[in-house]
């Protein structure tokens, strides 16, 4: 029997608004615990929540770009449960009449595009945060930070159509890219702005019947999601092959031990006693509002990528990488304003620039070589002022000092030697010093040509223009034959 996984993901994304979803408390991350709370978000009796319009606008943006059907009317519901991080003992969410349904996100897998269908996108509020400090003064007690209560979230739920852990990874990457492009979520997983619960079942290859699923929580990186799903796929397969049954349950991923630990048997919707929140009116969204927001949507990653391929002649691969973020794409477009060879510029950014960003763990906006400085340096290669090899050296100084290529080449005397006379003289010296090799060359050992080029370059500390060196050298050696 051959099995394949069936995966559905539920992602909670924190919307990047300044204030919370139903009150005016700040959403800023990292503030003093419980400094950003009020009677509304802590659920005091008699308060009235008021919906933040920005939250809805952000959600509409995502709905438009994923092609989800926005409901004219949606309802906020109370999802009741008791937990210390939830002072109201209910979370305001959406249940039967969500914000929107359907839609899709495209991923690039196995050399083609695959459509991941969405079930729904809905709005809800976040709960607080429990801290379990290990210091002495708390004596094993738990602390609660309510700053997060009422922070706006959208939940994006996929259909069970993802068919491998890697596809789940690719989907999450694309979703995050979209959210960040739209500037509606900062995508920061460490700060909890993006969280994912992964549902997985297995079935025999080719079957249509869904198996019993488990849900994995506590996933704090996209690679972690992939790993956890691989683990759970193997575990379920083992159970089935052993003749055992899968029980529907929630598991907690332990990223240190790479195992999933059972947390609780799965709760059902009726356990939450959902009912419409009597304090909130239905949310009505008209076409005019949608159209207005449509006009504010920026160029999306896929369109940008296709444009880069067409406009700059980039490969699919280069265009994909350069459009990973809007900032990187802008950097490329700014760079090529100063030089002509778009492909070379794209390669430079992908190999040299990204290498440094990875090493330093910084973003392109924090990189101290400006697009103008990079573009101007590339232009100097194009104009034969510096060689490609010298350029690497120049670039290294640029990254260290933030200075321009012109300044550095002047300071370090790195300008390429294009002076014919100077090169010619150097060649003469090299040929004289390597008399035996010259004789061997004349005798037919043509391979030595490269050796001579190398010697000339060495004598000029790599600064001679290679093209001129080649031409001159050939002329001189031919005349000796
Ligand atoms: P629940 O009520 O348990 O939260 P939902 O029907 O809301 O379940 O689905 C939650 C997520 O689980 C969705 O992403 C959905 O695609 C996925 N899912 C549902 N059934 C299965 C299944 N049999 N196997 C894998 N994933 C599933
Ligand atoms: Mg669910
Ligand atoms: Zn508040």
CSV table of C-alpha atoms and ligand atoms in Angstrom, one decimal:
chain,number,residue,atom,x,y,z
A,1,UNK,CA,0.0,0.0,0.0
A,2,UNK,CA,1.2,3.5,-0.8
A,3,UNK,CA,0.0,6.4,1.2
A,4,UNK,CA,-0.1,10.1,0.6
A,5,UNK,CA,-0.7,12.9,3.1
A,6,UNK,CA,-3.8,15.2,2.9
A,7,UNK,CA,-3.1,18.6,4.5
A,8,UNK,CA,-5.1,21.6,5.4
A,9,UNK,CA,-3.7,24.7,7.0
A,10,UNK,CA,-5.2,27.3,9.3
A,11,UNK,CA,-3.1,30.5,9.5
A,12,UNK,CA,-3.6,33.3,11.9
A,13,UNK,CA,-2.1,36.5,10.7
A,14,UNK,CA,-2.0,39.6,12.8
A,15,UNK,CA,-3.2,42.7,10.9
A,16,UNK,CA,-0.8,45.6,11.0
A,17,UNK,CA,-3.1,48.2,12.4
A,18,UNK,CA,-2.0,50.6,15.1
A,19,UNK,CA,-5.0,49.9,17.3
A,20,UNK,CA,-6.9,46.8,18.3
A,21,UNK,CA,-9.9,45.4,16.6
A,22,UNK,CA,-12.6,46.6,19.0
A,23,UNK,CA,-11.0,49.3,21.1
A,24,UNK,CA,-8.3,52.0,20.7
A,25,UNK,CA,-5.6,50.3,22.6
A,26,UNK,CA,-2.2,50.1,20.9
A,27,UNK,CA,-1.1,46.9,19.2
A,28,UNK,CA,2.6,47.6,19.6
A,29,UNK,CA,4.7,44.6,20.2
A,30,UNK,CA,7.1,44.4,23.2
A,31,UNK,CA,5.6,47.0,25.5
A,32,UNK,CA,5.4,46.6,29.2
A,33,UNK,CA,3.0,43.8,30.0
A,34,UNK,CA,-0.6,44.9,30.6
A,35,UNK,CA,0.2,48.5,29.6
A,36,UNK,CA,-2.0,48.3,26.5
A,37,UNK,CA,-5.4,47.3,27.9
A,38,UNK,CA,-8.7,48.9,28.6
A,39,UNK,CA,-12.1,47.8,29.9
A,40,UNK,CA,-13.2,46.7,26.4
A,41,UNK,CA,-10.3,44.3,25.6
A,42,UNK,CA,-10.2,42.9,29.1
A,43,UNK,CA,-14.0,42.3,28.9
A,44,UNK,CA,-15.3,44.4,31.8
A,45,UNK,CA,-19.1,44.2,32.2
A,46,UNK,CA,-21.1,46.9,30.4
A,47,UNK,CA,-18.5,47.8,27.7
A,48,UNK,CA,-19.2,48.0,24.0
A,49,UNK,CA,-16.8,46.9,21.3
A,50,UNK,CA,-16.6,49.0,18.2
A,51,UNK,CA,-15.1,47.6,15.0
A,52,UNK,CA,-11.9,49.1,13.6
A,53,UNK,CA,-12.5,50.0,10.0
A,54,UNK,CA,-8.8,49.5,9.1
A,55,UNK,CA,-9.1,45.9,10.0
A,56,UNK,CA,-11.9,45.4,7.5
A,57,UNK,CA,-10.0,47.3,4.8
A,58,UNK,CA,-7.0,45.1,5.3
A,59,UNK,CA,-9.1,42.0,5.1
A,60,UNK,CA,-10.8,43.2,2.0
A,61,UNK,CA,-7.3,43.6,0.4
A,62,UNK,CA,-6.5,40.0,1.0
A,63,UNK,CA,-9.9,38.8,-0.1
A,64,UNK,CA,-9.5,40.7,-3.4
A,65,UNK,CA,-6.1,39.4,-4.2
A,66,UNK,CA,-7.0,35.8,-3.4
A,67,UNK,CA,-10.2,36.0,-5.3
A,68,UNK,CA,-12.3,35.1,-2.3
A,69,UNK,CA,-16.0,36.0,-2.3
A,70,UNK,CA,-16.6,38.8,0.2
A,71,UNK,CA,-19.9,38.4,2.0
A,72,UNK,CA,-22.1,41.4,1.8
A,73,UNK,CA,-23.0,40.8,5.4
A,74,UNK,CA,-21.0,39.0,8.0
A,75,UNK,CA,-21.6,38.3,11.6
A,76,UNK,CA,-19.3,38.4,14.6
A,77,UNK,CA,-19.9,35.5,17.0
A,78,UNK,CA,-18.8,34.7,20.5
A,79,UNK,CA,-16.7,31.6,20.8
A,80,UNK,CA,-17.0,30.6,24.4
A,81,UNK,CA,-14.2,28.8,26.3
A,82,UNK,CA,-12.5,29.2,29.6
A,83,UNK,CA,-8.9,29.8,29.7
A,84,UNK,CA,-6.7,32.2,31.8
A,85,UNK,CA,-5.5,34.1,28.7
A,86,UNK,CA,-9.0,35.1,27.9
A,87,UNK,CA,-10.5,37.4,30.5
A,88,UNK,CA,-13.9,37.7,28.7
A,89,UNK,CA,-14.2,33.9,28.6
A,90,UNK,CA,-15.1,34.2,25.0
A,91,UNK,CA,-13.3,35.2,21.9
A,92,UNK,CA,-15.0,37.4,19.3
A,93,UNK,CA,-14.7,35.5,16.0
A,94,UNK,CA,-16.8,34.7,13.0
A,95,UNK,CA,-18.5,31.4,12.6
A,96,UNK,CA,-21.5,30.7,10.4
A,97,UNK,CA,-21.3,33.9,8.3
A,98,UNK,CA,-17.7,34.6,7.8
A,99,UNK,CA,-16.1,37.5,6.1
A,100,UNK,CA,-15.4,35.7,2.9
A,101,UNK,CA,-15.3,32.2,1.4
A,102,UNK,CA,-13.4,30.5,-1.4
A,103,UNK,CA,-10.5,32.0,-3.2
A,104,UNK,CA,-7.0,30.5,-3.8
A,105,UNK,CA,-3.3,31.0,-3.6
A,106,UNK,CA,-1.0,29.8,-6.3
A,107,UNK,CA,2.3,28.1,-5.5
A,108,UNK,CA,5.0,27.0,-7.8
A,109,UNK,CA,5.6,23.3,-7.2
A,110,UNK,CA,7.2,20.6,-9.3
A,111,UNK,CA,8.0,23.0,-12.1
A,112,UNK,CA,4.3,24.2,-12.5
A,113,UNK,CA,1.7,26.3,-10.8
A,114,UNK,CA,-0.6,24.6,-8.3
A,115,UNK,CA,-3.7,26.2,-6.9
A,116,UNK,CA,-4.4,25.9,-3.2
A,117,UNK,CA,-8.0,26.5,-2.6
A,118,UNK,CA,-9.1,28.5,0.4
A,119,UNK,CA,-12.2,27.6,2.4
A,120,UNK,CA,-12.6,30.9,4.1
A,121,UNK,CA,-11.0,34.0,5.6
A,122,UNK,CA,-12.5,35.4,8.7
A,123,UNK,CA,-11.8,38.1,11.3
A,124,UNK,CA,-11.2,37.6,14.9
A,125,UNK,CA,-9.5,38.9,18.0
A,126,UNK,CA,-6.4,37.5,19.6
A,127,UNK,CA,-6.2,36.3,23.2
A,128,UNK,CA,-3.6,37.2,25.8
A,129,UNK,CA,-0.3,35.5,26.5
A,130,UNK,CA,0.7,33.3,29.3
A,131,UNK,CA,4.3,33.5,30.5
A,132,UNK,CA,5.9,30.7,32.5
A,133,UNK,CA,9.0,32.3,33.9
A,134,UNK,CA,11.6,30.1,35.6
A,135,UNK,CA,13.0,32.8,37.8
A,136,UNK,CA,13.0,32.6,41.6
A,137,UNK,CA,10.6,35.4,42.5
A,138,UNK,CA,7.7,33.8,40.7
A,139,UNK,CA,8.1,30.3,42.3
A,140,UNK,CA,6.7,28.4,39.4
A,141,UNK,CA,3.7,30.7,39.0
A,142,UNK,CA,2.4,31.9,35.6
A,143,UNK,CA,2.2,35.5,34.5
A,144,UNK,CA,-0.4,36.9,32.2
A,145,UNK,CA,0.1,39.6,29.6
A,146,UNK,CA,-3.2,40.9,28.3
A,147,UNK,CA,-1.6,43.3,25.8
A,148,UNK,CA,-2.4,40.9,23.0
A,149,UNK,CA,-6.1,40.6,23.9
A,150,UNK,CA,-8.1,42.2,21.1
A,151,UNK,CA,-5.3,42.4,18.6
A,152,UNK,CA,-6.8,41.9,15.1
A,153,UNK,CA,-6.3,38.6,13.4
A,154,UNK,CA,-7.4,37.2,10.1
A,155,UNK,CA,-7.7,33.4,9.9
A,156,UNK,CA,-7.0,31.9,6.5
A,157,UNK,CA,-8.2,28.3,6.2
A,158,UNK,CA,-7.3,26.1,3.2
A,159,UNK,CA,-9.2,23.2,1.9
A,160,UNK,CA,-7.6,19.8,2.5
A,161,UNK,CA,-5.8,20.0,-0.9
A,162,UNK,CA,-2.1,20.2,0.1
A,163,UNK,CA,-0.5,16.9,-0.7
A,164,UNK,CA,3.0,17.1,0.8
A,165,UNK,CA,4.8,18.8,3.7
A,166,UNK,CA,6.9,20.7,1.2
A,167,UNK,CA,3.8,22.0,-0.5
A,168,UNK,CA,2.7,23.2,2.9
A,169,UNK,CA,6.0,25.1,3.2
A,170,UNK,CA,5.6,26.6,-0.2
A,171,UNK,CA,2.1,27.7,0.5
A,172,UNK,CA,3.1,29.4,3.7
A,173,UNK,CA,5.9,31.2,2.0
A,174,UNK,CA,3.6,32.5,-0.7
A,175,UNK,CA,0.9,33.5,1.8
A,176,UNK,CA,3.4,35.4,3.9
A,177,UNK,CA,4.8,37.1,0.8
A,178,UNK,CA,1.4,38.2,-0.2
A,179,UNK,CA,0.5,39.5,3.3
A,180,UNK,CA,3.7,41.5,3.4
A,181,UNK,CA,3.4,42.8,-0.1
A,182,UNK,CA,-0.1,44.1,0.8
A,183,UNK,CA,1.4,45.7,3.9
A,184,UNK,CA,-1.4,44.2,6.0
A,185,UNK,CA,0.8,41.9,8.2
A,186,UNK,CA,4.5,42.2,9.0
A,187,UNK,CA,4.9,38.4,8.7
A,188,UNK,CA,7.1,38.2,11.8
A,189,UNK,CA,6.8,34.7,13.1
A,190,UNK,CA,9.1,35.3,16.1
A,191,UNK,CA,6.7,38.0,17.3
A,192,UNK,CA,3.7,35.8,16.7
A,193,UNK,CA,2.4,37.9,13.8
A,194,UNK,CA,2.0,34.7,11.8
A,195,UNK,CA,0.9,31.4,13.3
A,196,UNK,CA,-0.1,28.2,11.7
A,197,UNK,CA,-2.0,25.1,12.8
A,198,UNK,CA,-1.5,22.1,10.5
A,199,UNK,CA,-4.2,19.4,9.9
A,200,UNK,CA,-3.1,16.2,8.4
A,201,UNK,CA,-4.6,12.8,7.5
A,202,UNK,CA,-3.4,10.1,5.2
A,203,UNK,CA,-5.0,8.1,2.5
A,204,UNK,CA,-4.1,5.4,0.0
A,205,UNK,CA,-2.8,6.9,-3.2
A,206,UNK,CA,-5.6,7.5,-5.6
A,207,UNK,CA,-8.3,7.2,-3.0
A,208,UNK,CA,-10.9,9.9,-2.6
A,209,UNK,CA,-12.0,9.2,0.9
A,210,UNK,CA,-10.5,11.5,3.5
A,211,UNK,CA,-9.0,9.9,6.6
A,212,UNK,CA,-9.3,11.0,10.2
A,213,UNK,CA,-7.1,14.0,10.8
A,214,UNK,CA,-4.9,15.3,13.6
A,215,UNK,CA,-4.1,18.9,14.2
A,216,UNK,CA,-0.6,20.0,15.1
A,217,UNK,CA,-0.2,23.2,17.0
A,218,UNK,CA,2.8,25.2,18.4
A,219,UNK,CA,4.5,25.5,15.1
A,220,UNK,CA,6.9,28.5,15.1
A,221,UNK,CA,8.6,28.3,11.7
A,222,UNK,CA,7.6,27.3,8.2
A,223,UNK,CA,10.4,24.7,8.2
A,224,UNK,CA,9.0,23.5,11.5
A,225,UNK,CA,5.6,23.0,9.9
A,226,UNK,CA,7.2,21.0,7.2
A,227,UNK,CA,9.1,18.9,9.6
A,228,UNK,CA,6.1,18.3,11.9
A,229,UNK,CA,4.0,17.2,9.0
A,230,UNK,CA,6.7,14.8,7.8
A,231,UNK,CA,6.8,13.4,11.3
A,232,UNK,CA,3.0,13.1,11.6
A,233,UNK,CA,2.7,11.5,8.2
A,234,UNK,CA,5.1,8.8,9.2
A,235,UNK,CA,3.4,8.3,12.5
A,236,UNK,CA,0.0,7.9,11.0
A,237,UNK,CA,1.3,5.5,8.3
A,238,UNK,CA,2.9,3.4,11.0
A,239,UNK,CA,-0.4,3.2,12.9
A,240,UNK,CA,-2.4,2.2,9.8
A,241,UNK,CA,0.2,-0.4,8.8
A,242,UNK,CA,0.0,-1.8,12.3
A,243,UNK,CA,-3.7,-2.2,11.9
A,244,UNK,CA,-4.4,0.6,14.4
A,245,UNK,CA,-6.8,3.5,14.2
A,246,UNK,CA,-6.0,7.2,14.0
A,247,UNK,CA,-7.7,9.2,16.7
A,248,UNK,CA,-8.8,12.7,16.0
A,249,UNK,CA,-6.7,14.8,18.4
A,250,UNK,CA,-4.6,17.9,18.8
A,251,UNK,CA,-0.8,17.5,19.0
A,252,UNK,CA,1.8,19.9,20.2
A,253,UNK,CA,5.0,20.1,18.2
A,254,UNK,CA,8.2,20.0,20.2
A,255,UNK,CA,10.8,21.7,18.0
A,256,UNK,CA,13.7,20.7,20.2
A,257,UNK,CA,13.0,17.0,20.2
A,258,UNK,CA,11.3,16.9,16.8
A,259,UNK,CA,8.3,15.0,18.0
A,260,UNK,CA,4.6,15.8,18.3
A,261,UNK,CA,3.0,15.2,21.7
A,262,UNK,CA,-0.8,14.6,22.2
A,263,UNK,CA,-2.4,17.6,23.8
A,264,UNK,CA,-6.1,16.9,23.9
A,265,UNK,CA,-8.7,15.0,22.0
A,266,UNK,CA,-10.3,17.2,19.4
A,267,UNK,CA,-13.0,19.6,20.6
A,268,UNK,CA,-16.1,20.0,18.4
A,269,UNK,CA,-17.7,23.3,17.3
A,270,UNK,CA,-20.6,22.8,19.7
A,271,UNK,CA,-18.2,22.8,22.6
A,272,UNK,CA,-17.7,26.5,22.0
A,273,UNK,CA,-21.4,27.4,22.1
A,274,UNK,CA,-21.1,29.9,19.3
A,275,UNK,CA,-23.7,32.6,19.1
A,276,UNK,CA,-23.9,36.0,17.5
A,277,UNK,CA,-22.3,38.7,19.6
A,278,UNK,CA,-25.2,40.9,20.7
A,279,UNK,CA,-22.9,43.9,21.2
A,280,UNK,CA,-21.8,44.0,17.6
A,281,UNK,CA,-24.0,44.9,14.6
A,282,UNK,CA,-23.5,42.8,11.4
A,283,UNK,CA,-20.7,44.0,9.1
A,284,UNK,CA,-22.0,45.2,5.8
A,285,UNK,CA,-19.6,45.6,2.9
A,286,UNK,CA,-20.8,47.3,-0.4
A,287,UNK,CA,-19.2,47.1,-3.9
A,288,UNK,CA,-18.2,50.8,-3.7
A,289,UNK,CA,-15.9,50.1,-0.7
A,290,UNK,CA,-14.4,47.0,-2.4
A,291,UNK,CA,-13.8,49.0,-5.6
A,292,UNK,CA,-12.1,51.8,-3.7
A,293,UNK,CA,-9.7,49.3,-2.0
A,294,UNK,CA,-9.1,47.5,-5.3
A,295,UNK,CA,-7.6,50.7,-6.7
A,296,UNK,CA,-5.1,50.8,-3.8
A,297,UNK,CA,-3.7,47.3,-4.3
A,298,UNK,CA,0.0,47.4,-5.3
A,299,UNK,CA,1.6,45.2,-8.0
A,300,UNK,CA,1.6,41.7,-6.6
A,301,UNK,CA,4.5,39.3,-6.5
A,302,UNK,CA,3.4,37.2,-9.5
A,303,UNK,CA,2.8,40.2,-11.7
A,304,UNK,CA,6.0,41.8,-10.7
A,305,UNK,CA,7.9,38.6,-11.4
A,306,UNK,CA,6.3,38.3,-14.9
A,307,UNK,CA,7.1,41.9,-15.6
A,308,UNK,CA,10.8,41.4,-14.5
A,309,UNK,CA,11.1,38.5,-17.0
A,310,UNK,CA,9.6,40.5,-19.8
A,311,UNK,CA,11.0,43.9,-19.1
A,312,UNK,CA,14.5,43.0,-18.1
A,313,UNK,CA,14.9,39.6,-19.8
A,314,UNK,CA,15.6,37.8,-16.5
A,315,UNK,CA,15.3,34.1,-16.0
A,316,UNK,CA,12.3,32.7,-14.1
A,317,UNK,CA,14.7,31.8,-11.2
A,318,UNK,CA,16.3,35.3,-11.0
A,319,UNK,CA,12.9,37.0,-11.3
A,320,UNK,CA,11.4,34.8,-8.5
A,321,UNK,CA,14.2,35.6,-6.1
A,322,UNK,CA,14.3,39.3,-6.8
A,323,UNK,CA,10.6,39.7,-6.3
A,324,UNK,CA,10.7,37.8,-3.0
A,325,UNK,CA,10.1,41.1,-1.3
A,326,UNK,CA,9.0,44.4,-2.6
A,327,UNK,CA,12.1,46.0,-1.1
A,328,UNK,CA,14.5,43.7,-2.9
A,329,UNK,CA,12.6,44.2,-6.1
A,330,UNK,CA,12.9,48.0,-5.7
A,331,UNK,CA,16.6,47.7,-5.0
A,332,UNK,CA,17.1,45.8,-8.3
A,333,UNK,CA,15.0,48.3,-10.3
A,334,UNK,CA,16.9,51.3,-8.7
A,335,UNK,CA,20.2,49.6,-9.5
A,336,UNK,CA,19.5,49.1,-13.1
A,337,UNK,CA,18.8,52.8,-13.6
A,338,UNK,CA,22.6,53.3,-13.4
A,339,UNK,CA,23.8,50.4,-15.6
A,340,UNK,CA,22.8,48.6,-18.8
A,341,UNK,CA,23.3,44.9,-18.2
A,342,UNK,CA,20.1,43.9,-16.4
A,343,UNK,CA,21.1,40.2,-16.2
A,344,UNK,CA,24.5,40.9,-14.8
A,345,UNK,CA,22.9,43.3,-12.2
A,346,UNK,CA,20.4,40.6,-11.2
A,347,UNK,CA,23.2,38.0,-10.8
A,348,UNK,CA,25.2,40.4,-8.7
A,349,UNK,CA,22.4,41.1,-6.4
A,350,UNK,CA,21.4,37.4,-6.1
A,351,UNK,CA,25.0,36.1,-5.5
A,352,UNK,CA,27.0,38.9,-3.9
A,353,UNK,CA,24.3,41.1,-2.2
A,354,UNK,CA,22.1,38.3,-0.9
A,355,UNK,CA,25.2,36.5,0.4
A,356,UNK,CA,26.0,39.4,2.6
A,357,UNK,CA,22.5,39.9,3.8
A,358,UNK,CA,22.3,36.3,4.8
A,359,UNK,CA,25.7,36.4,6.6
A,360,UNK,CA,24.7,39.5,8.5
A,361,UNK,CA,21.1,38.5,8.9
A,362,UNK,CA,19.9,41.9,7.7
A,363,UNK,CA,17.3,43.1,5.2
A,364,UNK,CA,18.0,44.9,2.0
A,365,UNK,CA,16.9,48.2,3.5
A,366,UNK,CA,19.7,47.9,6.1
A,367,UNK,CA,22.4,47.1,3.6
A,368,UNK,CA,25.0,49.9,3.4
A,369,UNK,CA,25.6,49.7,-0.4
A,370,UNK,CA,23.0,51.8,-1.9
A,371,UNK,CA,21.4,50.8,-5.2
A,372,UNK,CA,23.0,53.8,-6.8
A,373,UNK,CA,26.4,52.8,-5.6
A,374,UNK,CA,26.0,49.2,-6.9
A,375,UNK,CA,24.6,50.4,-10.2
A,376,UNK,CA,27.4,52.8,-10.7
A,377,UNK,CA,30.0,50.1,-9.9
A,378,UNK,CA,28.4,47.8,-12.4
A,379,UNK,CA,28.5,50.6,-15.0
A,380,UNK,CA,32.3,50.8,-14.3
A,381,UNK,CA,32.6,47.2,-15.2
A,382,UNK,CA,30.6,47.7,-18.4
A,383,UNK,CA,32.8,50.7,-19.3
A,384,UNK,CA,36.0,48.7,-18.7
A,385,UNK,CA,37.1,50.9,-15.9
A,386,UNK,CA,37.4,48.0,-13.6
A,387,UNK,CA,37.5,44.3,-14.3
A,388,UNK,CA,34.9,41.8,-13.0
A,389,UNK,CA,37.6,40.5,-10.6
A,390,UNK,CA,38.6,43.8,-9.3
A,391,UNK,CA,34.9,44.6,-8.9
A,392,UNK,CA,34.6,41.9,-6.3
A,393,UNK,CA,37.3,43.6,-4.3
A,394,UNK,CA,35.8,47.0,-4.8
A,395,UNK,CA,32.5,45.7,-3.7
A,396,UNK,CA,33.9,44.3,-0.5
A,397,UNK,CA,35.3,47.7,0.4
A,398,UNK,CA,31.9,49.2,-0.5
A,399,UNK,CA,30.1,46.9,1.9
A,400,UNK,CA,32.6,47.7,4.7
A,401,UNK,CA,32.7,51.4,4.2
A,402,UNK,CA,29.5,52.4,2.4
A,403,UNK,CA,31.6,54.4,0.0
A,404,UNK,CA,31.1,54.6,-3.7
A,405,UNK,CA,33.0,52.5,-6.2
A,406,UNK,CA,34.6,55.7,-7.7
A,407,UNK,CA,35.9,56.8,-4.3
A,408,UNK,CA,37.3,53.3,-3.5
A,409,UNK,CA,39.0,52.7,-6.9
A,410,UNK,CA,40.6,56.1,-6.6
A,411,UNK,CA,41.8,55.5,-3.0
A,412,UNK,CA,43.1,52.1,-3.7
A,413,UNK,CA,44.4,52.6,-7.2
A,414,UNK,CA,42.2,49.8,-8.5
A,415,UNK,CA,41.3,51.4,-11.8
A,416,UNK,CA,41.7,48.9,-14.7
A,417,UNK,CA,44.7,49.4,-16.9
A,418,UNK,CA,43.5,49.9,-20.4
A,419,UNK,CA,46.6,51.8,-21.6
A,420,UNK,CA,47.9,49.8,-24.5
A,421,UNK,CA,51.5,50.9,-24.1
A,422,UNK,CA,51.6,49.9,-20.4
A,423,UNK,CA,50.1,46.5,-21.2
A,424,UNK,CA,52.4,46.0,-24.1
A,425,UNK,CA,55.4,46.7,-21.9
A,426,UNK,CA,54.3,44.3,-19.2
A,427,UNK,CA,53.8,41.6,-21.8
A,428,UNK,CA,57.3,42.1,-23.1
A,429,UNK,CA,58.7,41.7,-19.5
A,430,UNK,CA,56.6,38.5,-19.0
A,431,UNK,CA,57.7,37.0,-22.2
A,432,UNK,CA,61.4,37.7,-21.4
A,433,UNK,CA,61.1,36.2,-18.0
A,434,UNK,CA,59.5,33.0,-19.3
A,435,UNK,CA,61.8,32.4,-22.2
A,436,UNK,CA,61.5,28.6,-22.0
A,437,UNK,CA,57.7,28.7,-22.1
A,438,UNK,CA,57.8,31.0,-25.1
A,439,UNK,CA,60.0,28.5,-26.9
A,440,UNK,CA,57.6,25.7,-26.0
A,441,UNK,CA,54.7,27.7,-27.2
A,442,UNK,CA,56.3,28.4,-30.5
A,443,UNK,CA,57.0,24.7,-30.7
A,444,UNK,CA,53.3,24.1,-30.6
A,445,UNK,CA,52.3,24.0,-26.9
A,446,UNK,CA,49.4,26.3,-27.5
A,447,UNK,CA,48.0,25.6,-24.1
A,448,UNK,CA,50.6,27.9,-22.6
A,449,UNK,CA,48.7,30.9,-23.8
A,450,UNK,CA,46.6,30.9,-20.6
A,451,UNK,CA,49.7,30.8,-18.6
A,452,UNK,CA,51.0,34.0,-20.2
A,453,UNK,CA,47.7,35.7,-19.6
A,454,UNK,CA,47.9,34.7,-16.0
A,455,UNK,CA,51.4,36.1,-15.6
A,456,UNK,CA,50.5,39.4,-17.1
A,457,UNK,CA,47.5,39.7,-14.9
A,458,UNK,CA,49.6,38.8,-11.9
A,459,UNK,CA,52.2,41.4,-12.9
A,460,UNK,CA,49.5,44.1,-13.0
A,461,UNK,CA,47.8,42.8,-9.8
A,462,UNK,CA,44.8,41.8,-11.8
A,463,UNK,CA,44.2,45.4,-13.0
A,464,UNK,CA,45.0,44.9,-16.7
A,465,UNK,CA,42.0,44.8,-19.0
A,466,UNK,CA,41.8,41.1,-19.9
A,467,UNK,CA,40.5,41.7,-23.4
A,468,UNK,CA,43.5,44.0,-24.3
A,469,UNK,CA,45.9,41.6,-22.7
A,470,UNK,CA,44.6,38.7,-24.8
A,471,UNK,CA,44.7,40.6,-28.0
A,472,UNK,CA,48.2,42.0,-27.5
A,473,UNK,CA,49.6,38.8,-26.3
A,474,UNK,CA,48.3,36.9,-29.3
A,475,UNK,CA,49.7,39.5,-31.6
A,476,UNK,CA,53.2,39.3,-30.0
A,477,UNK,CA,53.3,35.5,-29.8
A,478,UNK,CA,52.2,35.1,-33.4
A,479,UNK,CA,54.9,37.5,-34.5
A,480,UNK,CA,57.5,35.3,-32.8
A,481,UNK,CA,56.4,32.1,-34.6
B,1,LIG,P1,-12.1,21.7,12.6
B,1,LIG,O1,-13.6,21.9,12.8
B,1,LIG,O2,-11.7,20.5,13.3
B,1,LIG,O3,-11.3,22.9,12.9
B,1,LIG,P2,-12.3,22.2,9.9
B,1,LIG,O4,-13.3,21.5,9.0
B,1,LIG,O5,-12.6,23.6,10.3
B,1,LIG,O6,-12.0,21.3,11.1
B,1,LIG,O7,-11.0,22.2,9.1
B,1,LIG,C1,-9.8,22.7,9.7
B,1,LIG,C2,-8.7,22.5,8.7
B,1,LIG,O8,-8.5,21.1,8.6
B,1,LIG,C3,-8.9,22.9,7.3
B,1,LIG,O9,-7.8,23.5,6.8
B,1,LIG,C4,-9.3,21.7,6.5
B,1,LIG,O10,-8.9,21.8,5.2
B,1,LIG,C5,-8.5,20.7,7.2
B,1,LIG,N1,-9.1,19.3,7.2
B,1,LIG,C6,-10.3,19.0,7.3
B,1,LIG,N2,-10.5,17.7,7.2
B,1,LIG,C7,-9.3,17.2,6.9
B,1,LIG,C8,-8.8,15.8,6.7
B,1,LIG,N3,-9.5,14.8,6.7
B,1,LIG,N4,-7.5,15.7,6.4
B,1,LIG,C9,-6.6,16.8,6.4
B,1,LIG,N5,-7.1,18.0,6.6
B,1,LIG,C10,-8.3,18.2,6.9
B,2,LIG,MG1,-10.6,24.7,13.0
B,3,LIG,ZN1,-8.5,48.0,24.8
